[in-house]
Amino acid sequence: MIRKLSTEQQAKMDDIRANYEEITRKIADAAQKTGRCPEDIHFLAATKTVEPEFINYAISLGLKEIGENRVQELLSKYDEYDLSKADLQFIGHLQTNKVRQIIGKVSMIQSVDSLKLAQEISRQSQKNGLTTDVLIEVNIGREENKSGVLSEHLEELTAQISLLDNIKVRGLMSVPPICDSEKEISKFFDDMYKLFVDISTKKSDNICMDILSMGMSDDYERAILSGANMVRIGSRLFGARIYR
Ligand SMILES: *Cc1c(COP(=O)(O)O)cnc(C)c1O
């Protein structure tokens, strides 16, 4: 289908292009400050509420990873994503009874925080003859209403999940509390990095962690300086979210 873009759509795409260039430049700078290459950092776009045409435009600019938060939204947009050059992941809270609907559609689930959820991912992956990569979500700020495992239970949960078939723990993910200062947020990022290093250097079969996913629009550079190698960016790329 070829259709002419409205001026409004064209303006939005121009913004996305400028934002994409700025973010990739800042990611590269932060990576270099920590002795890493720009390619060492995964730039995942958080695409909740964003229409597929804009997501696909970002993919055409070079974006390689996108992440959705809600199963229903992911399914409704699924046929429209251009996944020939990009990878679709799940980054939101996932209910066990919805796992079945996304297995085989996503390359990674970033929000595993219980054995029960991991067991269902394992079961559904087995059924479909594939292996699903996961990150374990850590509630680093110990917030009451937030998902994620508490740090003192991380090692045990990781060990348990690593024994399951058709599921592979690739690393850790976190959404730290909203902070007033850079100092405050840095503390959470540094704590995550410590957990990541601790657990990835433990000699344990089946565990080979290589991804630390943390940092969003307002703090992704800070997260990279603390050791993140995946950032998840929404509004800074696509503009403020409009919930319908
Ligand atoms: C929405 C979302 C993001 C991106 O948030 P922004 O502040 O818009 O960059 C990152 N991670 C998760 C899990 C999200 O839900």
Tab-separated table of C-alpha atoms in Angstrom, residues 27 41-47 63-68 87-91 108 110 213 215 230-234 237-238:
chain	number	residue	atom	x	y	z
A	27	ILE	CA	25.134	5.835	23.545
A	41	ILE	CA	25.385	-1.555	23.741
A	42	HIS	CA	21.949	-2.773	22.678
A	43	PHE	CA	19.568	0.079	21.919
A	44	LEU	CA	16.063	-1.314	22.388
A	45	ALA	CA	13.110	0.942	21.638
A	46	ALA	CA	10.181	0.673	24.052
A	47	THR	CA	7.271	0.857	21.642
A	63	LEU	CA	17.073	0.246	15.094
A	64	LYS	CA	17.508	-3.473	15.770
A	65	GLU	CA	15.459	-4.225	18.865
A	66	ILE	CA	11.960	-3.293	19.939
A	67	GLY	CA	10.074	-4.156	23.105
A	68	GLU	CA	6.391	-4.205	23.962
A	87	ASP	CA	14.009	-8.303	16.944
A	88	LEU	CA	10.807	-8.194	19.016
A	89	GLN	CA	11.026	-8.633	22.786
A	90	PHE	CA	8.649	-8.499	25.730
A	91	ILE	CA	9.541	-6.035	28.485
A	108	MET	CA	13.392	-12.564	24.567
A	110	GLN	CA	12.896	-9.442	29.919
A	213	SER	CA	19.214	-4.201	30.680
A	215	GLY	CA	18.328	2.774	31.746
A	230	MET	CA	21.162	-2.681	26.990
A	231	VAL	CA	19.046	0.457	27.336
A	232	ARG	CA	15.296	0.649	26.744
A	233	ILE	CA	14.203	3.979	25.344
A	234	GLY	CA	10.658	5.098	24.567
A	237	LEU	CA	12.846	8.446	20.640
A	238	PHE	CA	9.159	8.591	19.740
